[in-house]
PDB file of C-alpha atoms in Angstrom:
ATOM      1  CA  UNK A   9     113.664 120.367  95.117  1.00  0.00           C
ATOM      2  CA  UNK A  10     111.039 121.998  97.749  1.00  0.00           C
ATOM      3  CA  UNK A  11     107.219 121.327  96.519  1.00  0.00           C
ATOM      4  CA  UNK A  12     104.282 123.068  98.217  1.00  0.00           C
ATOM      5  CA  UNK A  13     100.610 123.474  97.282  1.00  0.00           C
ATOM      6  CA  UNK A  14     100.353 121.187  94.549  1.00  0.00           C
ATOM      7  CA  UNK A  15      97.430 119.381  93.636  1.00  0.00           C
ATOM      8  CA  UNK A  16      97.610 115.572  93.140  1.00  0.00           C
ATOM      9  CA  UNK A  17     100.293 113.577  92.521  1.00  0.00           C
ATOM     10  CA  UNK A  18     102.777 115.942  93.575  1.00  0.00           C
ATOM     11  CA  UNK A  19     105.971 113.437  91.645  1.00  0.00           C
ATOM     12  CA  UNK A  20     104.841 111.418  89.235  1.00  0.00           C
ATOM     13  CA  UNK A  21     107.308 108.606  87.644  1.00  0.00           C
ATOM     14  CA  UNK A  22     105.388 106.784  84.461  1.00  0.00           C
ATOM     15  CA  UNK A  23     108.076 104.226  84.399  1.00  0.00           C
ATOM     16  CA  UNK A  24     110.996 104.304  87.084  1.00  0.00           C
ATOM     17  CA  UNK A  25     112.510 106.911  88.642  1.00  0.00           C
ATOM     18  CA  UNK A  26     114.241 108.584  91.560  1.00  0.00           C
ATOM     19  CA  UNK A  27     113.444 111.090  94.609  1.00  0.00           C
ATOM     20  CA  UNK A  28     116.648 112.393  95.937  1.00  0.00           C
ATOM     21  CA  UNK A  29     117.344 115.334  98.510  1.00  0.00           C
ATOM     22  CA  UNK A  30     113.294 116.931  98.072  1.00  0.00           C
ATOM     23  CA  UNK A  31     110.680 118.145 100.400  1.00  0.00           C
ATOM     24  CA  UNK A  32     107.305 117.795  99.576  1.00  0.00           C
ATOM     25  CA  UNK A  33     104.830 119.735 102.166  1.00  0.00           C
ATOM     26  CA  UNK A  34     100.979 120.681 101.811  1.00  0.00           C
ATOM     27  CA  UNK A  35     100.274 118.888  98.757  1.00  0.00           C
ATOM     28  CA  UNK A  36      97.409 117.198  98.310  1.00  0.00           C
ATOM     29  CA  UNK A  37      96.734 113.607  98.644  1.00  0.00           C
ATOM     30  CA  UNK A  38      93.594 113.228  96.467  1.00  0.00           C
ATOM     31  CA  UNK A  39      95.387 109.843  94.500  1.00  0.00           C
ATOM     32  CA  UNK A  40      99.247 110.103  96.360  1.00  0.00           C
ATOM     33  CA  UNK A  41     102.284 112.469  96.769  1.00  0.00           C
ATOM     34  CA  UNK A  42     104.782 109.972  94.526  1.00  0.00           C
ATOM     35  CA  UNK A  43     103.560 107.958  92.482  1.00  0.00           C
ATOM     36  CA  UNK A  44     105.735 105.458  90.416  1.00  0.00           C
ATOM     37  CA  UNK A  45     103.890 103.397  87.510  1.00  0.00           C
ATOM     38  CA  UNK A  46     106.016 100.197  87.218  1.00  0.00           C
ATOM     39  CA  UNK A  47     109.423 100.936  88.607  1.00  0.00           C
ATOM     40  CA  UNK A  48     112.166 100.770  90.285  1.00  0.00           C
ATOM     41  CA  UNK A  49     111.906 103.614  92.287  1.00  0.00           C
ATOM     42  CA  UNK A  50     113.262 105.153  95.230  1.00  0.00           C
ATOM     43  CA  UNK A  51     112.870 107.923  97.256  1.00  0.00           C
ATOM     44  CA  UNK A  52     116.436 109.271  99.658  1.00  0.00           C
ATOM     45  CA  UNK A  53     117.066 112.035 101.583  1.00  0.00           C
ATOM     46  CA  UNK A  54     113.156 113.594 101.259  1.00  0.00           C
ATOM     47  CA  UNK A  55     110.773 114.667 103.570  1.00  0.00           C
ATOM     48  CA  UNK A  56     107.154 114.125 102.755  1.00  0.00           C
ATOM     49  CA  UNK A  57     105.431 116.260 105.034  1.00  0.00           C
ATOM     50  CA  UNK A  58     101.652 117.555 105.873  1.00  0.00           C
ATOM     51  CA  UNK A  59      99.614 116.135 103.071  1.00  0.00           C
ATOM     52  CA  UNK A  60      96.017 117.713 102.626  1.00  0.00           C
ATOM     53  CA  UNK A  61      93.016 115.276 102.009  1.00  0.00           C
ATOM     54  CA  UNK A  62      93.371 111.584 101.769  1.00  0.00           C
ATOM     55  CA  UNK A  63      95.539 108.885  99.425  1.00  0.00           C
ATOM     56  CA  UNK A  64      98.785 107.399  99.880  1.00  0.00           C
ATOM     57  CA  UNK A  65     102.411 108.901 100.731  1.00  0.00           C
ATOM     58  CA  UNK A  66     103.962 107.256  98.050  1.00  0.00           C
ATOM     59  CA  UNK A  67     102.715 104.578  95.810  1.00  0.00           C
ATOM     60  CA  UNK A  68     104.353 102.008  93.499  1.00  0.00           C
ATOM     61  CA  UNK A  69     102.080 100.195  90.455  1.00  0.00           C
ATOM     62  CA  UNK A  70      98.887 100.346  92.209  1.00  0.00           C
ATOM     63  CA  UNK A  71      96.787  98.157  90.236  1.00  0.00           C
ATOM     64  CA  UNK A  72      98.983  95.075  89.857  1.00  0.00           C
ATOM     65  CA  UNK A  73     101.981  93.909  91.393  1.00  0.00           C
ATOM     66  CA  UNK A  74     105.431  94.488  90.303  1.00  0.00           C
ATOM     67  CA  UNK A  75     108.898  92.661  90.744  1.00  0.00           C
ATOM     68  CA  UNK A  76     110.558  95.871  90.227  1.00  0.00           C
ATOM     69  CA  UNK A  77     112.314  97.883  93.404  1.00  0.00           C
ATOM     70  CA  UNK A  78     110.777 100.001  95.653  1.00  0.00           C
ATOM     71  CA  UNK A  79     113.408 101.695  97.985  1.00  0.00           C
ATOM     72  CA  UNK A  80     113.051 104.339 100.884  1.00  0.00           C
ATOM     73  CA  UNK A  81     115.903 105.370 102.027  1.00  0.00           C
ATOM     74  CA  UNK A  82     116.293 108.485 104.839  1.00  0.00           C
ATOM     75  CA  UNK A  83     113.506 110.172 104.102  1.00  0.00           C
ATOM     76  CA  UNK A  84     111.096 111.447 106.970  1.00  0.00           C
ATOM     77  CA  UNK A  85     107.338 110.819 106.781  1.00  0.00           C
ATOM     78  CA  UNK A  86     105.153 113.576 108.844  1.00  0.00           C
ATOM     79  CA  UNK A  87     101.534 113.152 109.572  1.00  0.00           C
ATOM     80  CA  UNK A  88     100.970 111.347 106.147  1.00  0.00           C
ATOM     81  CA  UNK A  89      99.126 108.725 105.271  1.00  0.00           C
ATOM     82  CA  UNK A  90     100.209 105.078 104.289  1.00  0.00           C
ATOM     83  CA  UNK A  91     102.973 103.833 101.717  1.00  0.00           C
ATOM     84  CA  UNK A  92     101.812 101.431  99.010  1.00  0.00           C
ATOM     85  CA  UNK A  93     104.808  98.976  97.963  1.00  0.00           C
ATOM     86  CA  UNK A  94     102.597  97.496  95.415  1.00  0.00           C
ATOM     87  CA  UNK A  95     105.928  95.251  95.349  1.00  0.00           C
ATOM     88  CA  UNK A  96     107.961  92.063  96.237  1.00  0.00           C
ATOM     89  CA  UNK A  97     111.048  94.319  96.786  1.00  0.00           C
ATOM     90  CA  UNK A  98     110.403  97.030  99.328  1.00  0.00           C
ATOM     91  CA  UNK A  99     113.506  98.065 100.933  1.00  0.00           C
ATOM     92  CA  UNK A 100     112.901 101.246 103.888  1.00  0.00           C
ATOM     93  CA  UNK A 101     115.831 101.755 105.641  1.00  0.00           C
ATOM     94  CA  UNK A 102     116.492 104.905 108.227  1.00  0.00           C
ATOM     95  CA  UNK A 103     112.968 106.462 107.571  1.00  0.00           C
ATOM     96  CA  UNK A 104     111.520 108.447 110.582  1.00  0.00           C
ATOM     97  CA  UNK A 105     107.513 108.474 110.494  1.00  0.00           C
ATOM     98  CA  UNK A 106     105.859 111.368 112.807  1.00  0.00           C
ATOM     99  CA  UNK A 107     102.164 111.733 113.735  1.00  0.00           C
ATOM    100  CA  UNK A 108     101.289 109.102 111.152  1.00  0.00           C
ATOM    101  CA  UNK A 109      97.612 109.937 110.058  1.00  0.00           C
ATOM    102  CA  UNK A 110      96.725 106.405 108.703  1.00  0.00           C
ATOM    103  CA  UNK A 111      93.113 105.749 108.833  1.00  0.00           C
ATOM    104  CA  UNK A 112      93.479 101.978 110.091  1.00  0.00           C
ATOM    105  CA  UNK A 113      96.855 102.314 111.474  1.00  0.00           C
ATOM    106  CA  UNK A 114      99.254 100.968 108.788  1.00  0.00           C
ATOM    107  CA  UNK A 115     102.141 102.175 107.725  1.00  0.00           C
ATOM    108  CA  UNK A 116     103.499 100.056 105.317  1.00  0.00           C
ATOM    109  CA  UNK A 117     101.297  98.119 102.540  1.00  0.00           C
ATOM    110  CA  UNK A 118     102.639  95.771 100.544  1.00  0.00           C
ATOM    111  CA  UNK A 119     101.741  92.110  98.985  1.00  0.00           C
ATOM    112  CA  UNK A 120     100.622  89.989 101.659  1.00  0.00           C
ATOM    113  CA  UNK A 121     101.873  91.944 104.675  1.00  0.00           C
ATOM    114  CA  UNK A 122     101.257  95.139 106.550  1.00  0.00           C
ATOM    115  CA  UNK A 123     103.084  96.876 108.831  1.00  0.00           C
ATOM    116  CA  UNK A 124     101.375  98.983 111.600  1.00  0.00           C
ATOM    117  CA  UNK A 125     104.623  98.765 114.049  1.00  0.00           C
ATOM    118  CA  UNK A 126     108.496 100.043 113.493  1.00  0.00           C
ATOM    119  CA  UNK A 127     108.926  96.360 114.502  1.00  0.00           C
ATOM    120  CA  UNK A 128     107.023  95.113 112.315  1.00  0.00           C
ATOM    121  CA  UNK A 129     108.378  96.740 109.390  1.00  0.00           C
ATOM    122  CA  UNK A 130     112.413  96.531 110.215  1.00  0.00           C
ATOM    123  CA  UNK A 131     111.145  92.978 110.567  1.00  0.00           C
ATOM    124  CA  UNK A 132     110.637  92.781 106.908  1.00  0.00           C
ATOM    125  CA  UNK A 133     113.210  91.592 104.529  1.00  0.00           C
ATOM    126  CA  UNK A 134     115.419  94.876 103.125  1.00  0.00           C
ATOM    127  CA  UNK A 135     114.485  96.793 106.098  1.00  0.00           C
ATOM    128  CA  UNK A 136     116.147  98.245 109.281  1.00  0.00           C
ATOM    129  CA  UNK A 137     116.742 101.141 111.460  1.00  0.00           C
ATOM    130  CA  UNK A 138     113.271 102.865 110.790  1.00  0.00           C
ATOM    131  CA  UNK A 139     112.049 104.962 113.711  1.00  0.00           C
ATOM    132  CA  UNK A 140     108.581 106.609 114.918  1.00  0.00           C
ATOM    133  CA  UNK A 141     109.556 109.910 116.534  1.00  0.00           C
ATOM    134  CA  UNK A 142     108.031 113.595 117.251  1.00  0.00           C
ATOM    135  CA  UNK A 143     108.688 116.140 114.993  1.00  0.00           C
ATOM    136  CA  UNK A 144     112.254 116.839 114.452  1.00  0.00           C
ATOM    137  CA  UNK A 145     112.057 120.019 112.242  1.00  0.00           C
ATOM    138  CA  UNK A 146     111.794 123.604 113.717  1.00  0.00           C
ATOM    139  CA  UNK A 147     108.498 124.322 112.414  1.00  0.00           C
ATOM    140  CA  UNK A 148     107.278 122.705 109.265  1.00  0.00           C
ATOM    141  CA  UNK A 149     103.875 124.430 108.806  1.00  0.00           C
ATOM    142  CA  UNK A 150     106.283 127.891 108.315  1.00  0.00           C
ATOM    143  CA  UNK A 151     108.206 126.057 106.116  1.00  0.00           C
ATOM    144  CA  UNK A 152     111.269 125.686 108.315  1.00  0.00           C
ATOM    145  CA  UNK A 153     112.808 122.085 107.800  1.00  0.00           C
ATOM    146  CA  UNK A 154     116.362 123.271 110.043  1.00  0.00           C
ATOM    147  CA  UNK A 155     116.146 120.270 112.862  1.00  0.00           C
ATOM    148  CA  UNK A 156     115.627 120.747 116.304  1.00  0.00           C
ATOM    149  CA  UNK A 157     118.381 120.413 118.878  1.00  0.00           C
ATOM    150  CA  UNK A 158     118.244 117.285 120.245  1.00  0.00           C
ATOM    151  CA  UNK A 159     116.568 115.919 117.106  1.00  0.00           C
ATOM    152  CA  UNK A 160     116.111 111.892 116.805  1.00  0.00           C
ATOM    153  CA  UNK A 161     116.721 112.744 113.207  1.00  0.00           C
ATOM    154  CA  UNK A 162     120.710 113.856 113.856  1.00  0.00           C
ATOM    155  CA  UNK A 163     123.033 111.184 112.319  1.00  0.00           C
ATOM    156  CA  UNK A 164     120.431 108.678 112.074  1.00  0.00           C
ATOM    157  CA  UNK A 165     120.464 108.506 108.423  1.00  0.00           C
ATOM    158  CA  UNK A 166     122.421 105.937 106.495  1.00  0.00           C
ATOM    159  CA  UNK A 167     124.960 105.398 103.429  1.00  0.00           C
ATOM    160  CA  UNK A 168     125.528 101.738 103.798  1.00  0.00           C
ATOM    161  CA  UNK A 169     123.491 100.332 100.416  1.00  0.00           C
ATOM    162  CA  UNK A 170     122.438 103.841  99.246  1.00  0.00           C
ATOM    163  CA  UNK A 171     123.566 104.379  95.763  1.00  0.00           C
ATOM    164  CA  UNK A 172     123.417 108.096  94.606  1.00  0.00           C
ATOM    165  CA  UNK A 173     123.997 108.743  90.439  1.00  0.00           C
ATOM    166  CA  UNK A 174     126.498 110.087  89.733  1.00  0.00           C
ATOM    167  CA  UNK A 175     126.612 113.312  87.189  1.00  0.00           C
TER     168      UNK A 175
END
């Protein structure tokens, strides 16, 4: 799924739902770019790229807090702002974040905690391996996702604990 030039809420889940193998680039970020009502969700294999205006990333149940699942799983983050895990269960594992544009430097929100540092967040419960890198696409702004040689992002993802449905 490639997404470009939509106006808020780019993915929307009302309930639960899941993100898989999607690039979302210059949408904007007037609420977020995902949003998930209640949950579970997850987002794997994505990149969430070059947001316009201000909000979240992602977001899941942004009023209240939820038990339910919030999982990030190999997805790359580029010059976006923060990820609400409006949650008790945020897993992130094998994310790369580049040119963060938080306004107060966090990266990570969720109950009780923030997480401004990659060492701070593989810190948390659920979460490992997550990098901050440069850019490791050819040219994003033209739309090209191929990665660079040399890329950080080459065989850095992860398998172990990601689930994929099956059709």
């Amino acid at each position: 799924c490639f997404l470009a030039g939509i106006t808020r809420n780019t993915v929307k889940f009302w309930r639960s739902g899941e993100l898989i193998n999607s690039i979302l680039t210059n949408t904007s970020t007037g609420d977020t770019m995902i949003a998930g009502a209640e949950g579970p969700m997850r987002i794997v294999n994505c990149a969430v790229v070059h947001p316009i205006g201000a909000g979240f990333a992602a977001y899941i149940s942004y009023t209240t807090t939820t038990l339910n699942t919030f999982e990030i799983s190999n997805t790359v983050f580029g010059q976006t702002p923060a990820v609400a895990a409006n949650t008790t269960d945020f897993r992130g594992r094998n994310n790369a974040w580049y040119a963060p544009a938080t306004s107060n430097g966090v990266l990570v929100y969720a109950p009780g905690r923030t997480a401004s540092t990659m060492g701070q967040l593989n810190g948390w419960p659920n979460c490992a391996g997550n990098m901050l890198t440069a850019c490791g696409f050819t040219s994003p702004t033209a739309y090209n996702f191929s990665l660079i040689v040399g890329s950080p992002w080459i065989d850095a993802g992860t398998s172990a604990g990601v689930k994929l449905p099956t059709f």
